C-alpha atoms as a PDB file:
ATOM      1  CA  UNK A   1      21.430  83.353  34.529  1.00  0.00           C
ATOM      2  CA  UNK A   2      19.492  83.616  31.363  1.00  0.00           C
ATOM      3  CA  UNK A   3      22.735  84.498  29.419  1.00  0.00           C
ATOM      4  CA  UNK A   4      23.546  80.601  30.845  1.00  0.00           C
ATOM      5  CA  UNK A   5      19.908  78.944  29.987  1.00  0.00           C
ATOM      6  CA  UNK A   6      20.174  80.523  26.577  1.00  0.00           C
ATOM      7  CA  UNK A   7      23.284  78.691  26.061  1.00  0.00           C
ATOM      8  CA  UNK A   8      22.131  75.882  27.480  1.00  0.00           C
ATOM      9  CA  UNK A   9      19.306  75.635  25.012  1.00  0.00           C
ATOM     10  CA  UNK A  10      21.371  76.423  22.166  1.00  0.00           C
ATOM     11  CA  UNK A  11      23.558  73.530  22.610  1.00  0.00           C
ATOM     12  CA  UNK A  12      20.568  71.124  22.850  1.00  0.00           C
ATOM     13  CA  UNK A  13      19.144  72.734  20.003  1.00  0.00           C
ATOM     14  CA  UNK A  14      22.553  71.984  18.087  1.00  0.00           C
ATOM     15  CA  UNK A  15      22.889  68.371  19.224  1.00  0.00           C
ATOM     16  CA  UNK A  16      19.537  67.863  18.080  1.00  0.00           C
ATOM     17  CA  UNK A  17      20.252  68.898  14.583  1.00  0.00           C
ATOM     18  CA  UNK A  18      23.696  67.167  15.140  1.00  0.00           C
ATOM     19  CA  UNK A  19      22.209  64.383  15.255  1.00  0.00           C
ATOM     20  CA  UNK A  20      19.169  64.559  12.204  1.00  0.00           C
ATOM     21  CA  UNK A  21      22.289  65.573  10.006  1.00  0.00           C
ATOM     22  CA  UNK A  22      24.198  62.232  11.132  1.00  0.00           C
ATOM     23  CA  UNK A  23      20.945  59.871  11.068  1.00  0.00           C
ATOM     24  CA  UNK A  24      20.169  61.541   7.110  1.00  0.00           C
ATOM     25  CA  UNK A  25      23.845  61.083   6.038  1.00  0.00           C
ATOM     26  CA  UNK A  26      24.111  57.694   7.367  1.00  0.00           C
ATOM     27  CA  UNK A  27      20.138  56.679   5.657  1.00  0.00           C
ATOM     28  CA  UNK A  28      21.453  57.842   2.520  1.00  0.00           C
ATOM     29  CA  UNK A  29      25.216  55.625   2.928  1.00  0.00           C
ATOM     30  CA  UNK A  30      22.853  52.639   3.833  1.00  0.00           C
ATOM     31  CA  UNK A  31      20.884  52.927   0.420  1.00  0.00           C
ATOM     32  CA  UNK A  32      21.479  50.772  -2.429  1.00  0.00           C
ATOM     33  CA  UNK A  33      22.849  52.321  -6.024  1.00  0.00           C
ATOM     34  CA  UNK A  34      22.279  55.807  -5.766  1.00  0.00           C
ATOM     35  CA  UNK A  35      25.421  57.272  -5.802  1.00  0.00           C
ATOM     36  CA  UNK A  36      25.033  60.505  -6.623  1.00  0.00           C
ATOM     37  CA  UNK A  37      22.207  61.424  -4.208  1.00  0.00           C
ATOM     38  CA  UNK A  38      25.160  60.030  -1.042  1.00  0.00           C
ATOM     39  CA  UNK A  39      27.804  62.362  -2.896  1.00  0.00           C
ATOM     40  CA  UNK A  40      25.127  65.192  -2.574  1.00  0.00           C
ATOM     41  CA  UNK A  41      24.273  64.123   1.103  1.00  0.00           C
ATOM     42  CA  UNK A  42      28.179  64.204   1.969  1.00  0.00           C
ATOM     43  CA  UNK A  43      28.237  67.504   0.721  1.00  0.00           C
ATOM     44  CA  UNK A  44      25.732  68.774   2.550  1.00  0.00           C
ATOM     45  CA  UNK A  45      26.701  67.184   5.259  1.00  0.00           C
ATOM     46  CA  UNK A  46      30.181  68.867   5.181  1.00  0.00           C
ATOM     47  CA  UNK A  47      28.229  72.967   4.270  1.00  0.00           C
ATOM     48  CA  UNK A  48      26.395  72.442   7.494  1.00  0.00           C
ATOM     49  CA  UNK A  49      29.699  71.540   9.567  1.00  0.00           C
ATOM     50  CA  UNK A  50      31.555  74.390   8.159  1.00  0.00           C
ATOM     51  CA  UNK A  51      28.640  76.978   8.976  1.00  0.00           C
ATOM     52  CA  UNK A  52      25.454  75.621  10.655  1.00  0.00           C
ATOM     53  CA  UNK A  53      25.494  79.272  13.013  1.00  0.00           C
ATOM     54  CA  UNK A  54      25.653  81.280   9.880  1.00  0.00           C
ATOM     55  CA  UNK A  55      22.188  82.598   8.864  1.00  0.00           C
ATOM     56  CA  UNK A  56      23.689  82.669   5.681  1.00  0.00           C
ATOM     57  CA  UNK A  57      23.473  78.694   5.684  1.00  0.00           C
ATOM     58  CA  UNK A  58      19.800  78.989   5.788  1.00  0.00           C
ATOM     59  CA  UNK A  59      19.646  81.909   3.060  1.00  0.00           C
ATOM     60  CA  UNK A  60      21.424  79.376   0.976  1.00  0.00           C
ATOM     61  CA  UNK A  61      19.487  75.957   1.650  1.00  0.00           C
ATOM     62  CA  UNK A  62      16.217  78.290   1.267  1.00  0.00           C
ATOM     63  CA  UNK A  63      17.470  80.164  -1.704  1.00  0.00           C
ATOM     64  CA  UNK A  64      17.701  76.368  -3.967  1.00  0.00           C
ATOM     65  CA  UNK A  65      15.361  74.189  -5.588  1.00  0.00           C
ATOM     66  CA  UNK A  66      16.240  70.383  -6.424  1.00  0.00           C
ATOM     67  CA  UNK A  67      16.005  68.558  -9.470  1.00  0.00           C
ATOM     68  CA  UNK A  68      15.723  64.995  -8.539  1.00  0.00           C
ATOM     69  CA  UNK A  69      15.713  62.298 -11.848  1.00  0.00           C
ATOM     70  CA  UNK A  70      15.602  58.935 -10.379  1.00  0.00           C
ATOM     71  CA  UNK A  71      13.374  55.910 -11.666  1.00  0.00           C
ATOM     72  CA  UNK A  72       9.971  55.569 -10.030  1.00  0.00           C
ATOM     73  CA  UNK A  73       9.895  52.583  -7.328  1.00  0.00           C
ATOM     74  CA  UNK A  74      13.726  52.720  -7.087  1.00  0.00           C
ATOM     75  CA  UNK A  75      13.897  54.769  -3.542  1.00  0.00           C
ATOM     76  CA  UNK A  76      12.626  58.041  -4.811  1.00  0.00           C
ATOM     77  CA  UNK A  77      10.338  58.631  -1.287  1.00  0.00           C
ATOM     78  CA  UNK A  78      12.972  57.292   0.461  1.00  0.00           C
ATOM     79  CA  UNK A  79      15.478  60.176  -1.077  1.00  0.00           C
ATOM     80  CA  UNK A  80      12.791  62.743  -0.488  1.00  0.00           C
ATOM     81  CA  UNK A  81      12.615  62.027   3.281  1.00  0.00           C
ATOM     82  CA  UNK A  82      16.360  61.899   3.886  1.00  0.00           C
ATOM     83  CA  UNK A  83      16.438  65.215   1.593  1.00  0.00           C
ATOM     84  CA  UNK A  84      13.893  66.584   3.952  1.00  0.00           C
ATOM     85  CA  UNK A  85      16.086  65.384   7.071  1.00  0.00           C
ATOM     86  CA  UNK A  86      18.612  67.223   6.051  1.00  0.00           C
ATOM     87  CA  UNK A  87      17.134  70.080   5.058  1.00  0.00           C
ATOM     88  CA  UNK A  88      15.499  70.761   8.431  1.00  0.00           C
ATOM     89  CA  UNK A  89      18.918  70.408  10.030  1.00  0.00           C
ATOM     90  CA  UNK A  90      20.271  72.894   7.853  1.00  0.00           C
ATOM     91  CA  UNK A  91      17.705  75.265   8.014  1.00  0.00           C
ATOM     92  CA  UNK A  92      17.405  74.535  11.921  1.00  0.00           C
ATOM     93  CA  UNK A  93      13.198  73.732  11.002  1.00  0.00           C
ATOM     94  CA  UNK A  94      11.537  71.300  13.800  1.00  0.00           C
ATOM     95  CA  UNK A  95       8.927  69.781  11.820  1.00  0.00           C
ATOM     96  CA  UNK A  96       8.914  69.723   7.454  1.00  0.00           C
ATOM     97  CA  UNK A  97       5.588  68.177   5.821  1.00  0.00           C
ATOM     98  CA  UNK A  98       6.341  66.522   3.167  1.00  0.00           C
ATOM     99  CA  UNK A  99       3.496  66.958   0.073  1.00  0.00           C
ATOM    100  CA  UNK A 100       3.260  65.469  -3.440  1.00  0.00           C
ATOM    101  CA  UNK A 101       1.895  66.776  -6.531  1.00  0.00           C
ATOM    102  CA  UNK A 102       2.160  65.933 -10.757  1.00  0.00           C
ATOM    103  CA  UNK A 103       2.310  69.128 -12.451  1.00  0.00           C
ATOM    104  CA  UNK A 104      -0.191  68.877 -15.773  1.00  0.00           C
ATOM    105  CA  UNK A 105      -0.223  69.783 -19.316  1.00  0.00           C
ATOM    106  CA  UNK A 106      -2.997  71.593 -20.434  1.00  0.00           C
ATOM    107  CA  UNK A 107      -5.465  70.210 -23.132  1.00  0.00           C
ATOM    108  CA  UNK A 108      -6.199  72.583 -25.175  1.00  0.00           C
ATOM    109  CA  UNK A 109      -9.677  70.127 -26.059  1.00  0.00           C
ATOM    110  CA  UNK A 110     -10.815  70.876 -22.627  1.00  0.00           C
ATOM    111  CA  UNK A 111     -10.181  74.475 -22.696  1.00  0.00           C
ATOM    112  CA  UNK A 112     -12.965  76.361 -21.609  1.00  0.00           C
ATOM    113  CA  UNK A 113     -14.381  78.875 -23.971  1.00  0.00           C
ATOM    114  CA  UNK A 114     -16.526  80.870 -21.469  1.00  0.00           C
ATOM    115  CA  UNK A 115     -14.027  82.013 -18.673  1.00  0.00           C
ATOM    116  CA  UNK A 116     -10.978  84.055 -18.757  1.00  0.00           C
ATOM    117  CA  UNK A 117      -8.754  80.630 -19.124  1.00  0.00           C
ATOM    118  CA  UNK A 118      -7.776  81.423 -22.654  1.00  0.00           C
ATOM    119  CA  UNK A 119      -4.566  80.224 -22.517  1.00  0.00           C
ATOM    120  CA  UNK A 120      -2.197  77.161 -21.900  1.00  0.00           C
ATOM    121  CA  UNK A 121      -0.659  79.678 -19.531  1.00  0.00           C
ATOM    122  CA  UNK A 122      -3.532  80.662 -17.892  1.00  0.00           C
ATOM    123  CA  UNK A 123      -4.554  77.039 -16.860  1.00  0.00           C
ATOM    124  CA  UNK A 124      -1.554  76.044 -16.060  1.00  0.00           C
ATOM    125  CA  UNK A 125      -1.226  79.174 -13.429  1.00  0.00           C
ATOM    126  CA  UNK A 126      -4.583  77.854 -12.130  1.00  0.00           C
ATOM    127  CA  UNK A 127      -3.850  74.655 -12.000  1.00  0.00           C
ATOM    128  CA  UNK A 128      -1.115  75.146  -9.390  1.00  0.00           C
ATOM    129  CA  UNK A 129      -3.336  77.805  -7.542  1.00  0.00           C
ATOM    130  CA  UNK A 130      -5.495  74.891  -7.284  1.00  0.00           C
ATOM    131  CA  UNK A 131      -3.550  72.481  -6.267  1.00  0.00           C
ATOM    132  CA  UNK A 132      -2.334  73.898  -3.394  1.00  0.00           C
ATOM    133  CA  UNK A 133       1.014  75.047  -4.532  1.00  0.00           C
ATOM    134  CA  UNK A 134       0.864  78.364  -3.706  1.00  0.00           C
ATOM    135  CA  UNK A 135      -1.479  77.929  -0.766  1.00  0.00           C
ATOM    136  CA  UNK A 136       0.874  77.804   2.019  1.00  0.00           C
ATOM    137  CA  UNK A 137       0.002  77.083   5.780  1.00  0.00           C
ATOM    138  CA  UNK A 138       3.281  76.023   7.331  1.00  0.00           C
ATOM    139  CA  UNK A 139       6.711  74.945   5.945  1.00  0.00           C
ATOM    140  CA  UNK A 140       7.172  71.940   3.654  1.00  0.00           C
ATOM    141  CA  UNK A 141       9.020  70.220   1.095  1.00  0.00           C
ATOM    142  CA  UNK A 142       6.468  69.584  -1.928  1.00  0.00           C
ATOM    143  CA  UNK A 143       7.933  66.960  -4.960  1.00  0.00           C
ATOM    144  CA  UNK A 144       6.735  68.162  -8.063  1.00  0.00           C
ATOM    145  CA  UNK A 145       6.519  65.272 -10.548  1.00  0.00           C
ATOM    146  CA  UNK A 146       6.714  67.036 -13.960  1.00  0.00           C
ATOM    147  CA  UNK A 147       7.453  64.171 -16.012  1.00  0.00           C
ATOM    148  CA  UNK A 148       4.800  65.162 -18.795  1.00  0.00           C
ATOM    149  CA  UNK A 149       6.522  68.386 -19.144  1.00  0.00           C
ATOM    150  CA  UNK A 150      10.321  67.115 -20.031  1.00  0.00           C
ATOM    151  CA  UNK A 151       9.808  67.944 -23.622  1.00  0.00           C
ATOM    152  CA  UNK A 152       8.102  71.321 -22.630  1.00  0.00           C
ATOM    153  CA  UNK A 153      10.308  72.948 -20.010  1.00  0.00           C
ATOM    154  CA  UNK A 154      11.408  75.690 -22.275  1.00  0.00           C
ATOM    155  CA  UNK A 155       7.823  77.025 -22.843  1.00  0.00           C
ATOM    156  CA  UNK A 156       6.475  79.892 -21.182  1.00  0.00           C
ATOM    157  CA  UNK A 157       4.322  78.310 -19.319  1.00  0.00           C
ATOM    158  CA  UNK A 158       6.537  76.151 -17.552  1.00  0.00           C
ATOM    159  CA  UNK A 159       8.701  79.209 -16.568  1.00  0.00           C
ATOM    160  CA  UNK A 160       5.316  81.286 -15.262  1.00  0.00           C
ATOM    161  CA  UNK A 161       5.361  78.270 -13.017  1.00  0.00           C
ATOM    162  CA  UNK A 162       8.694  78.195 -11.938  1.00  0.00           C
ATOM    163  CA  UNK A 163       8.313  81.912 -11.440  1.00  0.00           C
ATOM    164  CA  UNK A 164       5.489  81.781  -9.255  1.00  0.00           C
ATOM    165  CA  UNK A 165       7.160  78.838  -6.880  1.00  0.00           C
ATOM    166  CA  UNK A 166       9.676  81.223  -6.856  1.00  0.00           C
ATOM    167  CA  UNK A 167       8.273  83.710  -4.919  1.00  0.00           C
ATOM    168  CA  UNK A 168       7.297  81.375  -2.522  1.00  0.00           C
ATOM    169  CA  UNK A 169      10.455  79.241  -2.051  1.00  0.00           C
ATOM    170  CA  UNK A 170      11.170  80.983   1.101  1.00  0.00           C
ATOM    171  CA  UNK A 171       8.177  79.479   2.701  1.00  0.00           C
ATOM    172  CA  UNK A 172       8.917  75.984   1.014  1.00  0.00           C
ATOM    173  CA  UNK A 173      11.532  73.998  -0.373  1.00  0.00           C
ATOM    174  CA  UNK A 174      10.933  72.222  -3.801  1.00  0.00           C
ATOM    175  CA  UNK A 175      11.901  69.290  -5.087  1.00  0.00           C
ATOM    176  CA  UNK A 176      11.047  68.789  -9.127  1.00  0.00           C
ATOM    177  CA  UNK A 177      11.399  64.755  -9.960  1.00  0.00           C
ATOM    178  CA  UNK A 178      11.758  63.312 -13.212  1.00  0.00           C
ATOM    179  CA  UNK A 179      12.232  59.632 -14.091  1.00  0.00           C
ATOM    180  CA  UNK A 180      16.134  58.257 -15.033  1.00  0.00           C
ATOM    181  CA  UNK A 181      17.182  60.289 -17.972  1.00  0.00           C
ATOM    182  CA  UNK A 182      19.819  60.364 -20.434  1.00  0.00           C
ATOM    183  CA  UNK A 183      22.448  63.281 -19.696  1.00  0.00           C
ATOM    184  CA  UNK A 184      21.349  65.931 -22.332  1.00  0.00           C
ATOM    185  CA  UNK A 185      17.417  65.815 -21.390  1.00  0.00           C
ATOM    186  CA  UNK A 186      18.373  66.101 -17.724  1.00  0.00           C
ATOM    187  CA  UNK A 187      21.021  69.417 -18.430  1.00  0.00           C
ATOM    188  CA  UNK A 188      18.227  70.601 -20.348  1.00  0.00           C
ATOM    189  CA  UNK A 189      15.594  70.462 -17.624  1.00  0.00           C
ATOM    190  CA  UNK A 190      18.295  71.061 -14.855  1.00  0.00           C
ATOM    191  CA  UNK A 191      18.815  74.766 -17.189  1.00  0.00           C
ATOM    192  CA  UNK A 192      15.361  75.532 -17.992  1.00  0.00           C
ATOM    193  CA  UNK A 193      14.846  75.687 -14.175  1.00  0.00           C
ATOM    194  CA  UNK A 194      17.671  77.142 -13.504  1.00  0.00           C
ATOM    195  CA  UNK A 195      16.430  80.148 -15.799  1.00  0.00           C
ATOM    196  CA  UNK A 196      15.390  81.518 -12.303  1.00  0.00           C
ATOM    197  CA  UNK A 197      16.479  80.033  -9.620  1.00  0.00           C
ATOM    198  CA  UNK A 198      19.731  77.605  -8.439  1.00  0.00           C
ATOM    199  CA  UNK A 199      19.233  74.121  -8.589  1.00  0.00           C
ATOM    200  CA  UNK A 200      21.173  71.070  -7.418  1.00  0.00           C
ATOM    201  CA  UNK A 201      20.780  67.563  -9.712  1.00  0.00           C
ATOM    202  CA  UNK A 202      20.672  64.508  -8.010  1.00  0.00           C
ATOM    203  CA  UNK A 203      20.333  61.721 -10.267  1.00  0.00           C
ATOM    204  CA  UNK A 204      19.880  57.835  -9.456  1.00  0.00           C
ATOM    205  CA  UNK A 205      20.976  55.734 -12.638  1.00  0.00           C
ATOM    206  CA  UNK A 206      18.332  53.008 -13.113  1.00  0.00           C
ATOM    207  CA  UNK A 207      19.244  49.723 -10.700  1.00  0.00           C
ATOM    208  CA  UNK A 208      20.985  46.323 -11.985  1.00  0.00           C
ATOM    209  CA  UNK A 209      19.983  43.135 -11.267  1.00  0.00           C
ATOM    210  CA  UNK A 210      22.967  42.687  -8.601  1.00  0.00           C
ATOM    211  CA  UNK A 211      21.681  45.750  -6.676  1.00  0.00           C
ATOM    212  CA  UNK A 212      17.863  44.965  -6.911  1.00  0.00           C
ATOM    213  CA  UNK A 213      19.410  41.141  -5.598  1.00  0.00           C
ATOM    214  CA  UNK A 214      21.279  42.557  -2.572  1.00  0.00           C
ATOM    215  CA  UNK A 215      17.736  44.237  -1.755  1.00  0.00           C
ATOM    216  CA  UNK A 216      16.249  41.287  -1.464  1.00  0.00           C
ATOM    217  CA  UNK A 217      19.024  39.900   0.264  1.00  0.00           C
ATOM    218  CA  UNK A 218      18.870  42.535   2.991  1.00  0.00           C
ATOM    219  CA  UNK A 219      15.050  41.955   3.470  1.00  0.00           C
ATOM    220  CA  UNK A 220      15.419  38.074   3.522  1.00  0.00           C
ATOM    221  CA  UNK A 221      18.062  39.016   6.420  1.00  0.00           C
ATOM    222  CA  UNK A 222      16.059  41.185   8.385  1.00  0.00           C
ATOM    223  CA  UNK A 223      12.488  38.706   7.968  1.00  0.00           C
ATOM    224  CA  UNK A 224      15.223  36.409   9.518  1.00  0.00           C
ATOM    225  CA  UNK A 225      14.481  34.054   6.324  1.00  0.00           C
ATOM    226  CA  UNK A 226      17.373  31.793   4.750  1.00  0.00           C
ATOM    227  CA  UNK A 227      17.306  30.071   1.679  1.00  0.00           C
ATOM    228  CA  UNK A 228      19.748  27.434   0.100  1.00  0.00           C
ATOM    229  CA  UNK A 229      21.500  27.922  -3.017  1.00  0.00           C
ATOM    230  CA  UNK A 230      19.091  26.495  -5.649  1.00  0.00           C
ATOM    231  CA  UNK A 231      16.458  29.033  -3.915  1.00  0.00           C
ATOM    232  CA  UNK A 232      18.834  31.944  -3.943  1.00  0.00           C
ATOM    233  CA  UNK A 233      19.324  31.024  -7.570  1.00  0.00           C
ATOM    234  CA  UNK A 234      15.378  30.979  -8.665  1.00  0.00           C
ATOM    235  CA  UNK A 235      15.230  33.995  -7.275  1.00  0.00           C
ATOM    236  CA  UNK A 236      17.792  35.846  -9.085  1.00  0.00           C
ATOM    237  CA  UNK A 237      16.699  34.762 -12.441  1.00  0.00           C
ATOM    238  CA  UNK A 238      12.820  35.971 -11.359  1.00  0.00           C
ATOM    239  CA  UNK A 239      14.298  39.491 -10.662  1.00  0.00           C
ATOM    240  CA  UNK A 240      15.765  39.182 -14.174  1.00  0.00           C
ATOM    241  CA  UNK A 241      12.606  38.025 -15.676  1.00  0.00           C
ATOM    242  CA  UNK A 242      10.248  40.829 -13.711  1.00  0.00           C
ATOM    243  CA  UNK A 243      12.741  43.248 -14.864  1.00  0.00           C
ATOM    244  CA  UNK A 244      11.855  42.856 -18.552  1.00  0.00           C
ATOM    245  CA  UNK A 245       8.154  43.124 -17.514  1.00  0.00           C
ATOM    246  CA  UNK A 246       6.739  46.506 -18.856  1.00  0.00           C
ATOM    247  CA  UNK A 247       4.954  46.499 -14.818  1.00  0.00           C
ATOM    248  CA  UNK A 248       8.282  46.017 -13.017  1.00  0.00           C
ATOM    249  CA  UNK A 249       8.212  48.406 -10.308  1.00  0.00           C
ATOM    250  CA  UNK A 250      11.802  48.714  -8.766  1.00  0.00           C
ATOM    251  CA  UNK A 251      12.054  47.435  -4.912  1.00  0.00           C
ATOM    252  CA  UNK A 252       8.247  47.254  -4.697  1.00  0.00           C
ATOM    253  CA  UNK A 253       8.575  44.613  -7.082  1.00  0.00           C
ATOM    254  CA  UNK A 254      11.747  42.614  -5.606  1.00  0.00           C
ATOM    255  CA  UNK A 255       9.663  43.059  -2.672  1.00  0.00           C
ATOM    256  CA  UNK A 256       6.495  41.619  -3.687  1.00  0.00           C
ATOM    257  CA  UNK A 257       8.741  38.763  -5.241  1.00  0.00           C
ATOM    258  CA  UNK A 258      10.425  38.261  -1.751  1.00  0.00           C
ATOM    259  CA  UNK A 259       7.169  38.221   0.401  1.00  0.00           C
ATOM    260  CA  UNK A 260       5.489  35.760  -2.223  1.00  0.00           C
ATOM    261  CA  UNK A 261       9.128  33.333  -2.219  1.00  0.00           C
ATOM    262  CA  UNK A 262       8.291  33.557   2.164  1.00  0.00           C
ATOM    263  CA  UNK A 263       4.582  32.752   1.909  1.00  0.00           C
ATOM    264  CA  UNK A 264       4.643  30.090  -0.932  1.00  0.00           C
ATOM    265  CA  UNK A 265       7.392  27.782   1.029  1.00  0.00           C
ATOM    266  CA  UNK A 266       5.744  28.309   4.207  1.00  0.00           C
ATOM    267  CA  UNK A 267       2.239  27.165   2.431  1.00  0.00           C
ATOM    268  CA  UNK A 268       4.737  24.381   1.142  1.00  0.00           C
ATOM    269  CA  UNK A 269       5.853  23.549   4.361  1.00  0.00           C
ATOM    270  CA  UNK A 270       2.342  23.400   6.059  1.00  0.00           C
ATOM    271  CA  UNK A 271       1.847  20.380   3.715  1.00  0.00           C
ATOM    272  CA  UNK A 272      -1.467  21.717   2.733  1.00  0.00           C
ATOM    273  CA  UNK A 273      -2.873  21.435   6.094  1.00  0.00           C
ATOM    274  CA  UNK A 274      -3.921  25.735   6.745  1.00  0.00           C
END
């Protein structure tokens, strides 16, 4: 009888992560541009179908870090949660916090000269200690901006870092996130980490106009909001023109132009009279 409940359990326990596997793959087909990150979701997709009873599957999604270089506002949260989807099917995990944190470069102006902090390395090691990166209560998926550290990722003290995640990776899976680079910076990053531990690249090339406009599109659609063809026009050419502002801010900002389009006709149409 318990051989049979134990079964039983196991096969709800599969369907369950079944299913998060299915919902992740198909969030990621649904997204707009970012075709690298829905080849990588496909083929993780297709590991955990060929051995999702393997412990070896979980020694493997637990023995990677990620490298994600995609532009910020331009789905980057949205990656991380599907990413973290998938990863607790994988690794058969029922709940996976999801933390944020910006790695930073030391200044050597505001070293301290009366503690043991003499060096770049030494702050940056207690920086991270600080932080909370190495204080771990229960699994998790931390993004690790390190942005300011793309021209320094062959130094030693970004390897002490990488070294000391390292020894933790069992108890959390990390995610490193840069913005949209060109090729050679991102191999270069991708290697320095990669110095210690595997690493899969997942890289979203910056958005066009077209895609940003078939955003806005899809949230005119689901605000159940039509517009004519002069208005669809105006507000293609203000996605262009936001674009070349030095604020734009990806979907946020086709967002924002959407939601102000909605309130400024509907103002319009109340004939003044609020």
């Amino acid at each position: 009888m318990m051989n049979n409940n134990q079964s039983f359990y196991n096969a709800l326990g599969n369907y369950k992560r079944d299913e998060l596997m299915r919902n992740a793959l198909k969030r990621a087909e649904d997204l707009i541009g970012a075709t690298d990150f829905k080849e990588f979701m496909r083929r993780s997709a297709s590991f955990y179908e060929y051995a999702r009873d393997c412990d070896e599957v979980i020694l493997a999604a637990a023995s990677r870090m990620y490298l994600l270089s995609a532009n910020d506002g331009d789905g980057v949260r949205t990656q991380i949660n599907i990413l973290s989807d998938m990863l607790r099917a994988v690794a058969d995990i029922d709940e996976l916090g999801i933390q944020y944190f910006t790695l930073k470069v030391p200044d050597p102006s505001l070293r301290p000269t009366d503690v043991d902090l003499k060096t770049d390395r030494d702050i940056v090691l207690a920086d991270i200690e600080d932080m909370g990166l190495l204080r771990i209560d229960k699994r998790r998926l931390c993004c690790i901006d390190i942005t300011r550290w793309i021209d320094r990722v062959e130094s030693a003290e970004f390897r002490a870092v990488i070294s000391r995640l390292r020894d933790r990776m069992y108890d959390q899976f990390v995610v490193f996130w840069i913005p949209a680079v060109d090729e050679i910076t991102l191999r270069r990053v991708k290697e320095s980490i990669e110095w210690y531990v595997n690493v899969d690249e997942i890289y979203t090339a910056p958005l066009s106009v077209d895609e940003y406009y078939e955003y806005g599109l899809r949230r005119l659609k689901n605000l159940d909001c039509r517009l004519d063809e002069g208005a669809l026009e105006i507000f293609r050419d203000s996605i262009v023109a936001s674009r070349t502002d030095k604020l734009f801010w990806g979907f946020y900002s086709v967002r924002n132009l959407v939601d102000e389009m909605i309130y400024t006709a509907l103002m319009e149409g109340a004939d003044g009279d609020v």
